[in-house]
Every structure is written in C-alpha cells, then in structure tokens.
C-alpha atoms as one frame of an Amber mdcrd trajectory, in Angstrom:
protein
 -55.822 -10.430 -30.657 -53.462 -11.533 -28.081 -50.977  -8.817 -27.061 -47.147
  -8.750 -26.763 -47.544  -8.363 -23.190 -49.612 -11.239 -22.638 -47.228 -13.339
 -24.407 -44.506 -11.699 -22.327 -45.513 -11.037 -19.203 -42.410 -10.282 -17.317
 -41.104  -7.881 -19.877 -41.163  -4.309 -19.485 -39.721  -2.422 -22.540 -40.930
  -3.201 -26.324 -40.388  -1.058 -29.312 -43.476  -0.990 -32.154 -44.545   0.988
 -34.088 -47.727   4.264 -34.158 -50.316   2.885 -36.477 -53.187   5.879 -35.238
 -53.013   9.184 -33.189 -55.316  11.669 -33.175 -56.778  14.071 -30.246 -59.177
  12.784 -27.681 -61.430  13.668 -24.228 -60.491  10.009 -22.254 -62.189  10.102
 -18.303 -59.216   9.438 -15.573 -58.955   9.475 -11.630 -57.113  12.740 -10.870
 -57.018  13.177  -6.726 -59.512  10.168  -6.381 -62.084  11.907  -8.610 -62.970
  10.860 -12.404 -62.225  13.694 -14.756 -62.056  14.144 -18.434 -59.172  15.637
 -19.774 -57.579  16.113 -22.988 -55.212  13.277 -24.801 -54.229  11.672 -27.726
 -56.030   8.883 -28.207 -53.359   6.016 -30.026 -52.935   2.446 -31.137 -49.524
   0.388 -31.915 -48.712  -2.411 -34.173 -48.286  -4.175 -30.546 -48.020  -3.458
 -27.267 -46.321  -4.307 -23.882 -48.970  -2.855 -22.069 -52.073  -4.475 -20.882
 -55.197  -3.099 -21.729 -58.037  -3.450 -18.726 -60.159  -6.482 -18.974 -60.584
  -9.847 -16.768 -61.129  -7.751 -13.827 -57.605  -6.713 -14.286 -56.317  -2.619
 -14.245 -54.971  -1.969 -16.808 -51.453  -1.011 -17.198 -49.451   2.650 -17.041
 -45.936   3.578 -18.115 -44.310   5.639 -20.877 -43.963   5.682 -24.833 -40.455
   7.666 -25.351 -40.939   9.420 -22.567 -44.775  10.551 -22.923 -46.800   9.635
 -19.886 -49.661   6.584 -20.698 -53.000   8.110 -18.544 -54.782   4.595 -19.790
 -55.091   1.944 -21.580 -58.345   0.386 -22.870 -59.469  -2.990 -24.927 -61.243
  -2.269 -28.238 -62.176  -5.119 -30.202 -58.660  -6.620 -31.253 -57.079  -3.382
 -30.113 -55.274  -2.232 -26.977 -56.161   1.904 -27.418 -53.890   4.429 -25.511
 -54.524   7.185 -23.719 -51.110   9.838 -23.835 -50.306  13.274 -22.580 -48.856
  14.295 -26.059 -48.977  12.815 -29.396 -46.460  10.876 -31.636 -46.096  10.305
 -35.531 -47.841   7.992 -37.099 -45.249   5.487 -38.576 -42.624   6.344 -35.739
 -40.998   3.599 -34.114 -41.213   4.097 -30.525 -40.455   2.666 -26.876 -42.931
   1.379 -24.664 -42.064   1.233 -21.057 -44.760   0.091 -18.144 -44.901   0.868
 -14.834 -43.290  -2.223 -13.364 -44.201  -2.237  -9.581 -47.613  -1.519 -10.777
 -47.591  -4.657 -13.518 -46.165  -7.404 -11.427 -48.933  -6.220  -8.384 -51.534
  -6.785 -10.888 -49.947 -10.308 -11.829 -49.477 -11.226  -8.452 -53.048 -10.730
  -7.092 -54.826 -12.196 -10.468 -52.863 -15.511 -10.453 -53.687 -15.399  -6.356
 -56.998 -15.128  -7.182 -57.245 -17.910 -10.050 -55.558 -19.807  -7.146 -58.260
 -19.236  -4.514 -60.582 -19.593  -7.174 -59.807 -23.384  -7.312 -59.198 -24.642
  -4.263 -62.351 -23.043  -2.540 -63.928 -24.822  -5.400 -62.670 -27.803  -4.895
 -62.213 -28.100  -1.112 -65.593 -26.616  -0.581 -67.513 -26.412  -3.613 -67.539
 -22.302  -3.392 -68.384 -20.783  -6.752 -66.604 -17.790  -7.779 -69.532 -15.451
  -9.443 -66.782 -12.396  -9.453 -63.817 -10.426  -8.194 -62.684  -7.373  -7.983
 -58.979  -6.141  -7.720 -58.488  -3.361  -5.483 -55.532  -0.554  -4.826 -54.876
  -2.113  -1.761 -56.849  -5.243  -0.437 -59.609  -7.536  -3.364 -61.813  -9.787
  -2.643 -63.064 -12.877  -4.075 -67.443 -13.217  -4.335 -68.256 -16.450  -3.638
 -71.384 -18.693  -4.283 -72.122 -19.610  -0.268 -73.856 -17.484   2.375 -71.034
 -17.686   4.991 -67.539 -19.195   5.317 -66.769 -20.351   8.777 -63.595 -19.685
  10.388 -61.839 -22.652  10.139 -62.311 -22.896   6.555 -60.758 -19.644   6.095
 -57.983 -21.246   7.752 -57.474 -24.040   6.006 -58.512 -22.806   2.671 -55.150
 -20.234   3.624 -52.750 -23.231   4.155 -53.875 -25.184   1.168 -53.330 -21.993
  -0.893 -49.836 -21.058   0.425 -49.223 -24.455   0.285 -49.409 -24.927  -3.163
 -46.611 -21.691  -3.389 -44.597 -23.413  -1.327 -44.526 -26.418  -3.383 -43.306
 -23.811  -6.680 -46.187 -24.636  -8.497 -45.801 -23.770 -12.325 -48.469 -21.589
 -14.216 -48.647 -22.216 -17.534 -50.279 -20.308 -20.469 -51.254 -21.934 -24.179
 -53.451 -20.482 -26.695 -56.017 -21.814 -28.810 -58.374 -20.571 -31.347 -61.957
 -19.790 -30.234 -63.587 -22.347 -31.979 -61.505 -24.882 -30.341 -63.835 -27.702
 -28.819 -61.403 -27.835 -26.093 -62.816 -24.738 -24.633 -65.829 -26.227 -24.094
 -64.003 -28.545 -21.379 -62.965 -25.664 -19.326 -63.882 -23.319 -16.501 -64.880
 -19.758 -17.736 -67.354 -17.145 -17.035 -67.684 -16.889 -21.111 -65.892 -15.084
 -23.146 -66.329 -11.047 -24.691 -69.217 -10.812 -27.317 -66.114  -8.567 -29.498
 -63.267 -11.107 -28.889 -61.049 -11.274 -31.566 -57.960 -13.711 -32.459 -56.534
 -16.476 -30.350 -58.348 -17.754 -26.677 -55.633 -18.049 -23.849 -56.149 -20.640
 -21.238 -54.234 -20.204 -17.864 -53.158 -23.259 -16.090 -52.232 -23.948 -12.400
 -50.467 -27.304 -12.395 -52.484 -29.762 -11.444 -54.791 -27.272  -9.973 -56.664
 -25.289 -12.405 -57.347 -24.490 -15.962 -59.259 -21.479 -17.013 -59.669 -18.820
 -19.570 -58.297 -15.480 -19.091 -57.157 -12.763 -20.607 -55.133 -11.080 -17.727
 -50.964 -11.342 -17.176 -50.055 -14.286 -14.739 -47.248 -15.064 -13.017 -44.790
 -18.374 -14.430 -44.179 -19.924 -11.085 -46.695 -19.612  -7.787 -43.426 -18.976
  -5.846 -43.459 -15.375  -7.552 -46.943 -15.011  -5.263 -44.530 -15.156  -1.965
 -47.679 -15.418  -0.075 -51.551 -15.232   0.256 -53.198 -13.959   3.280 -57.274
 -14.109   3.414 -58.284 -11.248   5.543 -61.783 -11.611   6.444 -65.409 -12.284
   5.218 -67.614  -9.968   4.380 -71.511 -10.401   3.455 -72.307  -9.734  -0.037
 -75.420  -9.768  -1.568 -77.645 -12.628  -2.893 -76.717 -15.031   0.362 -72.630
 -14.264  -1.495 -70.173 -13.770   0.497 -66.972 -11.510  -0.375 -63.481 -12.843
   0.657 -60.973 -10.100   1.164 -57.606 -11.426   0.402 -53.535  -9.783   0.281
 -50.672 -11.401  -2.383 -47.286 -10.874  -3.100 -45.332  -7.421  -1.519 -48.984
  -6.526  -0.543 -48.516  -9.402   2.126 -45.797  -6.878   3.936 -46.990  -3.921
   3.069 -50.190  -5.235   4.769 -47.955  -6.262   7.822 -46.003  -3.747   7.686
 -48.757  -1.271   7.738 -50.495  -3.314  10.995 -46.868  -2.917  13.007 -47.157
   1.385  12.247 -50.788   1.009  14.208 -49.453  -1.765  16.604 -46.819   0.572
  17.307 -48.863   3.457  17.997 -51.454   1.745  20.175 -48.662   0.873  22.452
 -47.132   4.417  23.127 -50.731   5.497  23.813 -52.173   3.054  25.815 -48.867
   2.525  27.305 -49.551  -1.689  27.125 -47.880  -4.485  25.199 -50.047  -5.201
  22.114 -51.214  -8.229  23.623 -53.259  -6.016  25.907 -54.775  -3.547  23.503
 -57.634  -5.294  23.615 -59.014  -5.217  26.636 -57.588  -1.710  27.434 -59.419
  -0.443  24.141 -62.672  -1.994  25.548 -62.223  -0.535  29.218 -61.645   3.373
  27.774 -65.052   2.384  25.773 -66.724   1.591  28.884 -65.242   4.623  31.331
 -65.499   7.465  28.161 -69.733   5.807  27.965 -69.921   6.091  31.253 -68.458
   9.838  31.741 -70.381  10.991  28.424 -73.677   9.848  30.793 -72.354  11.473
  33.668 -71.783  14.711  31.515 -75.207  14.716  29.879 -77.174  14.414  33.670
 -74.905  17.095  34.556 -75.659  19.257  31.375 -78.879  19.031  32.219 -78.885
  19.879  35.611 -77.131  22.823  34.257 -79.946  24.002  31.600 -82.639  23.502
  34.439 -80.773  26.020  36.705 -80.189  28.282  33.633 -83.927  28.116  33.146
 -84.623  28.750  36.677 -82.350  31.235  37.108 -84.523  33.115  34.413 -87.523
  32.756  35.768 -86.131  34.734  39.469 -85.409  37.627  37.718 -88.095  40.602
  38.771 -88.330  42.071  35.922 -87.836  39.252  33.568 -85.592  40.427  30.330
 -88.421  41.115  27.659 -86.095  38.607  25.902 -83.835  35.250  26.673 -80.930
  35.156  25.134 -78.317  32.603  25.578 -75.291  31.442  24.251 -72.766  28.483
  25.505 -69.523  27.248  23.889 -70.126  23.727  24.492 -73.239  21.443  24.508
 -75.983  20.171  22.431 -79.193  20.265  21.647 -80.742  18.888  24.234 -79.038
  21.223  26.208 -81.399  24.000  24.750 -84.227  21.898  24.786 -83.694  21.352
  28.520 -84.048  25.264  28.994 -86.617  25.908  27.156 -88.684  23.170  28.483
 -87.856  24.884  32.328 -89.135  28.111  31.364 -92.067  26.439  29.756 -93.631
  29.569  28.600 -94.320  29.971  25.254 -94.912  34.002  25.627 -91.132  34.594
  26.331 -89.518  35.464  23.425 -85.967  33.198  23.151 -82.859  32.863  21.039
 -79.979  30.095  22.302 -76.852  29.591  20.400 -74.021  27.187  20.727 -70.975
  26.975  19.680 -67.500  28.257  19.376 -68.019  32.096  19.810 -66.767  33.294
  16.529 -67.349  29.512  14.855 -70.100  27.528  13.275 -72.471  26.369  15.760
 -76.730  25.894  16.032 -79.598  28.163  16.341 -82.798  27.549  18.179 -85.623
  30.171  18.349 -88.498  29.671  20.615 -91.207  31.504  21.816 -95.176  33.468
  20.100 -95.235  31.697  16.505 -95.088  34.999  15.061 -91.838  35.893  16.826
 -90.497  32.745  15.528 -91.824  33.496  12.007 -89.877  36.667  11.374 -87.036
  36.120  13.778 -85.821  32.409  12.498 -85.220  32.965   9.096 -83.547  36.597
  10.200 -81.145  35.539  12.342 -80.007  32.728  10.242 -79.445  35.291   7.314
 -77.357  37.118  10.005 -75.299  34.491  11.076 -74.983  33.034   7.834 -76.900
  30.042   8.140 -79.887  27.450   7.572 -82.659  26.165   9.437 -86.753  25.462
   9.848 -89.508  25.404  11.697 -92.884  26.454  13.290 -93.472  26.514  16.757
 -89.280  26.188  17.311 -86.526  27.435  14.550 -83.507  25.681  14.379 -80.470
  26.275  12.408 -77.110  25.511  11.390 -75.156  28.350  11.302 -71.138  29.618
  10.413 -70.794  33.217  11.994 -71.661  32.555  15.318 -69.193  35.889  15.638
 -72.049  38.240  14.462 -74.135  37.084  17.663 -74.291  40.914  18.680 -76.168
  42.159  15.469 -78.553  38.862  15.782 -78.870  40.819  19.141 -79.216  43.548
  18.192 -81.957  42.866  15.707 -84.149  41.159  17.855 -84.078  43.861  20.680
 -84.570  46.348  17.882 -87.731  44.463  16.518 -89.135  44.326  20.131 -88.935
  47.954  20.275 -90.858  48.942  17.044 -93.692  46.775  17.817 -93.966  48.226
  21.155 -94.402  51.852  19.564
C-alpha cells in the first residue's frame, strides 16, 4: 500500500479514521536507551505519517492530541505506537512532527542525489546508508575516495540544487516490466500495492519508498564531511543537507569561538597553537614522571635509613601512579618488609598495592580491599581498585593488629 503521506509529502495534518486499537509492549529510545513500555498498538484507514523503511525514521507527531512513540511498516500497514488509546470507528486528526519530517526528506532526497552522481562521475556503488540524528553517511563500493573527488563530487551535487532541479514521484504496479529498467536494491519480500519510483530530473530514477522533496532547491545545500573506512575495502561518506548544513556551521562557530578565548589566537592559528600545547604538556608529563620517580627512590631510601626500620611500610600519596609505587618498592627491594601504598584523593577512590612475604600478601590483599571497599588480585603483589580511600586508618589499623597476634 502506498500511504497518504507518501502521496503528500509536504502535508502535515490528515483526518482518517481508527480501524484497530488494542494494548501493546512496543521497544522505544527513552534517554538514549531502548526500553519497552506500554502502548496501544493502532492502525488507520490512512495515514500522514511515515512508517520506517528505506533507511528512513520513521515519523512522530500526534492523533487528537495523543503522543505517536512510533510508527512501524507491516505488510500493507503503517502500525502505531500511542500513549493512550482511541475508538475504533472514531474519526481522528493526525498531526506529524514537522521539523522532524522535512529533516528526514531533506537528507533522503540528498542522499538519492549523491547516490547518482558518485555513480556516474565515478562509478561508486552505493551498497547502503544510514540516516543519522545528526550527520549520515553514504557506503560506497570503492576502497578510498581521494580528496579532490570529494570536492568535486560536492560541487556537482550542489550544483544540481542550484539549477532547481525537480524530483518527481509516479507509481506503478509491481509487476510492471518497467521496474526491471531501474536502479533498486530490490524490493520487501511483504510488499503490498503500488511500487513508487523517485526521479531526479535528468539525474536519477530509483525505487523508494521514503518521502522526497518536489524541488532540489528545498535541499538548500549538501556538504560531504569526510571519509571514513568501512568494511569490505567500502568506504563510508559522511554527508550534512538542508538546516543541518547551519546547524552544522553553526555548531563549528560555538567551538571556533571557544578555541579563540582560550588560546587567545585568531582561528586561523588554532592549529599550530593546538599542536605546540601537545608538544610542551608531552614534554612536561616526561619531565613529571623522571621527577616522580626520583621522588619514589628517595621515599624508598629514606626507608631503608631508619634504625629501627617500621616492622611495616606504609604509604599513601594524593597524586601519582602506579609506577610511582612500583618505583618504591623496587628501592627497598626486600621482599621480607611487609608494605601497603595507596594513592589517591584521601577520602576518594584511588589504588591499592600490597607487597611483601606471599603469605602477608595472601591474607592482607583481599582484607584491605574489603576495608576500603574495593577490588583487586594477585600473588607475589596485590593490587586494587578501591572507593574509601577515607577508611585508610582501619586498613591501618588491621595490618598493625595482625602483626601483633602473630608475634604472640
């Protein structure tokens, strides 16, 4: 079946009638996760609303009022998903989510566009696309494009806008032979009713069940992003349309904007201003890790000049890592000194590294990281993860305790 609103693209309200309601469990995205929830699960006598398929969303709106969470293809029927149910028989108002409709429209007919003329100016094969929130792409049948035929593939696109090209639609009946003369990936295995054929002007002609726009001049503009390597020697070609073309500029201003207030430089040299902080922050991080280890060798030494040694090491430093702790450890080098090292934020999450006779690090690992609330391993050396870095005086505590009984 073809649907009012493929008919009718550019309309938003239609009134039909309910023909089926009934309770249903239909999946969503609630907060970027998929969740089933409860809905009424209902068909129309027709509908303005466009019901996924072609790599196309599907639509979202209203029906007097009641919120549409989705609408899917069955067969020959467009099924939809609402908050709360209606009477079957009622004549009701549909009502789609306009801004959300002519997006769609925009960056489908782009693509059909792209489609085409990397076909025909290069010979690229399009194996499959996908339609993103923000930014699609476009696979294509070639391991790499190179830069200057992104460019011109952009000016032959935005060229043909330019020019107003007219899109038009005509359906025919699937056993048409006609079909057989155009471009298509082939067509549902549960198609029913009329096939519609979408046709560029003197550019392309292909199947489709999506919503188009009339006139390439409703695109505004196409910007190809960048390439991307996809798989099977493909290649993915990221691509903006329509009001995504200045929301995507719009968006790069906002970051141009705040590059320049904090690297105090016209955007023109962000560049190499980005690139020399890379190079002085790699070269202080080096500076900081000789010098962190300098520290942990005089930390270790410092241990080793006390007469009489603690019976235990224990040490603890904000900041750090663990190579830090390693560093220590390896100083004192003796594996008869009992030792527990913790970093982190003092009453924060931080890491846990016992060291010292195997059967001191057999009791006391798993011990202290039930203490400080906490995981870890290990043999010869524990290490953890741990959250209560706060408790570090019963860990303590424990440990000095446990040294004590054995002595006795």
């Amino acid at each position: 079946m073809v649907f009012y609103c493929q008919r009718h693209c550019y309309e938003k309200k239609y009134s039909t009638t309910v023909v089926a309601c009934k309770p249903a469990k239909q999946e969503i995205i609630v907060n970027g996760k998929k969740k089933k929830i409860d809905c009424y699960e209902t068909t129309f006598e027709d509908t303005v609303m466009f019901p996924e398929g072609g790599g196309q969303p599907d639509d979202r709106g209203s029906v007097d009022g009641i919120s549409v969470l989705r609408v899917l293809r069955r067969g020959g029927e467009a099924v939809h998903y609402l908050e709360k149910p209606l009477e079957v028989g009622a004549v009701v108002t549909q009502q789609i989510d306009w801004k959300r409709r002519h997006d769609h429209m925009q960056q489908h007919s782009a693509q059909h566009l792209i489609t085409a003329v990397a076909d025909t100016m290069y010979g690229y094969a399009t194996r499959s696309w996908y339609l993103g929130e923000s930014v699609s792409y476009i696979e294509l049948d070639t391991e790499k494009i190179p830069k200057e035929e992104v460019e011109l593939l952009e000016e032959a696109v935005n060229q043909r806008i330019r020019d107003a090209t007219p899109v038009h639609i005509v359906e025919y009946d699937a056993l048409d032979p006609k079909l057989k003369e155009i471009r298509t990936r082939g067509l549902p295995e549960d198609i029913v009713g009329p096939v519609r054929v979408v046709t560029i002007e003197n550019v392309d002609t292909n199947m489709c069940c999506g919503t188009h726009v009339h006139n390439l001049a409703d695109l505004q503009a196409i910007k190809l992003l960048y390439t991307e390597k996809g798989k099977s020697n493909k290649t993915l070609l990221y691509f903006v349309a329509g009001a995504r073309v200045l929301r995507y500029f719009g968006e790069c201003i906002t970051r141009e904007t705040q590059l320049t207030a904090l690297l105090h430089s016209c955007p023109s040299d962000h560049q190499r201003l980005v690139e020399k902080n890379q190079k002085d922050l790699k070269s202080a991080l080096k500076s900081l890790k000789e010098a962190m280890k300098d520290l942990a060798v005089s930390e270790g030494q410092k241990f080793l000049t006390q007469n009489p040694r603690p019976e235990v090491y224990f040490h603890h430093r904000r900041d750090g890592d663990m190579d830090y702790l390693s560093a220590i450890i390896n100083e004192i080098n003796d594996e008869s000194v009992p030792k527990v090292l913790t970093l982190g934020e003092d009453k924060g999450p931080g890491s846990l590294v016992v060291h010292g006779p195997p059967d001191f690090v057999a009791e006391v690992g798993p011990r202290l990281c039930e203490i400080l609330e906490g995981r870890g391993g290990g043999k010869s050396r524990f290490t953890g993860k741990v959250t209560k870095l706060s408790k570090r005086g019963e860990a303590e505590s424990f440990v000095r305790s446990l040294l004590q009984n054995q002595k006795k």
